[in-house]
Amino acid sequence: MAKYMTQSEIMSTLQAQAHIQPSLTCLVWQKLEEENSDTFFAYNAMVRAKDQIMAFNYLVEQQSRLMEKIGVAGPPDQLPMVHGMGL
């Protein structure tokens, strides 16, 4: 769980690395989720946050490349601030 993978990513990883059938992983996941709903709620929130951060970082990178391409980019300390964070 430390990598904040989705259920399907975990099932694929377990199948590839440990030869565990996805149906077994799904069953165990389901039971764990039933018994630890608060933990899984928090975990799923972290997975969504990780996905949003990755998408944001991708978009920032794309914007940076486009700004560089049209000659707008400057040193990082001169880029606009977004919610108190430099791009």
C-alpha positions as a printed NumPy array, in Angstrom:
array([[  0.   ,   0.   ,   0.   ],
       [  2.99 ,   2.339,   0.367],
       [  2.911,   3.142,  -3.372],
       [ -0.787,   4.066,  -3.303],
       [ -1.713,   1.779,  -6.19 ],
       [ -5.273,   1.209,  -7.309],
       [ -6.895,  -2.163,  -6.735],
       [ -6.368,  -3.112, -10.389],
       [ -2.687,  -2.086, -10.227],
       [ -2.225,  -4.216,  -7.117],
       [ -3.972,  -7.172,  -8.75 ],
       [ -1.766,  -6.884, -11.845],
       [  1.401,  -6.557,  -9.763],
       [  0.547,  -9.561,  -7.592],
       [ -0.28 , -11.641, -10.653],
       [  2.952, -10.688, -12.43 ],
       [  5.327, -10.898,  -9.474],
       [  3.801, -13.555,  -7.219],
       [  1.517, -15.451,  -9.628],
       [ -1.535, -14.738,  -7.451],
       [ -4.795, -14.917,  -9.354],
       [ -6.727, -11.646,  -9.576],
       [ -9.881, -13.348,  -8.316],
       [ -8.128, -14.242,  -5.046],
       [ -6.706, -10.741,  -4.687],
       [-10.151,  -9.288,  -5.321],
       [-11.734, -11.529,  -2.685],
       [ -9.087, -10.685,  -0.072],
       [ -9.319,  -6.982,  -0.949],
       [-13.1  ,  -7.096,  -0.527],
       [-12.864,  -8.748,   2.904],
       [-10.173,  -6.352,   4.071],
       [-12.236,  -3.41 ,   2.87 ],
       [-15.287,  -4.678,   4.78 ],
       [-13.312,  -5.077,   8.004],
       [-11.286,  -1.851,   7.673],
       [-13.599,   0.589,   5.922],
       [-12.064,   3.703,   7.511],
       [ -8.559,   2.661,   6.481],
       [ -9.648,   1.947,   2.913],
       [-11.583,   5.217,   2.717],
       [ -8.406,   7.11 ,   3.663],
       [ -6.288,   4.943,   1.344],
       [ -8.595,   5.55 ,  -1.615],
       [ -8.465,   9.293,  -0.912],
       [ -4.662,   9.102,  -1.038],
       [ -4.81 ,   7.199,  -4.34 ],
       [ -7.059,   9.898,  -5.813],
       [ -4.773,  12.642,  -4.47 ],
       [ -1.722,  10.905,  -5.959],
       [ -3.462,  10.687,  -9.343],
       [ -4.44 ,  14.366,  -9.197],
       [ -0.894,  15.401,  -8.259],
       [  0.537,  13.368, -11.138],
       [ -1.943,  14.956, -13.566],
       [ -1.152,  18.435, -12.223],
       [  2.597,  17.845, -12.548],
       [  2.119,  16.647, -16.121],
       [  0.128,  19.76 , -16.993],
       [  2.701,  22.046, -15.367],
       [  5.431,  20.339, -17.391],
       [  3.423,  20.771, -20.597],
       [  2.768,  24.437, -19.8  ],
       [  6.446,  24.974, -19.074],
       [  7.427,  23.42 , -22.412],
       [  4.898,  25.535, -24.297],
       [  6.023,  28.716, -22.546],
       [  9.632,  27.864, -23.351],
       [  8.706,  27.181, -26.977],
       [  7.081,  30.597, -27.42 ],
       [  9.803,  32.371, -25.448],
       [  7.819,  33.3  , -22.355],
       [  9.641,  31.15 , -19.811],
       [ 12.053,  32.722, -17.383],
       [ 14.07 ,  31.558, -14.392],
       [ 11.985,  29.585, -11.859],
       [ 12.082,  32.44 ,  -9.333],
       [ 10.418,  34.729, -11.901],
       [  7.572,  32.357, -12.801],
       [  4.105,  33.155, -11.441],
       [  3.083,  31.873,  -8.031],
       [  0.129,  29.503,  -7.666],
       [ -1.334,  29.368,  -4.168],
       [  1.996,  30.305,  -2.667],
       [  3.96 ,  27.696,  -4.615],
       [  6.318,  28.456,  -7.463],
       [  5.779,  26.534, -10.663]])
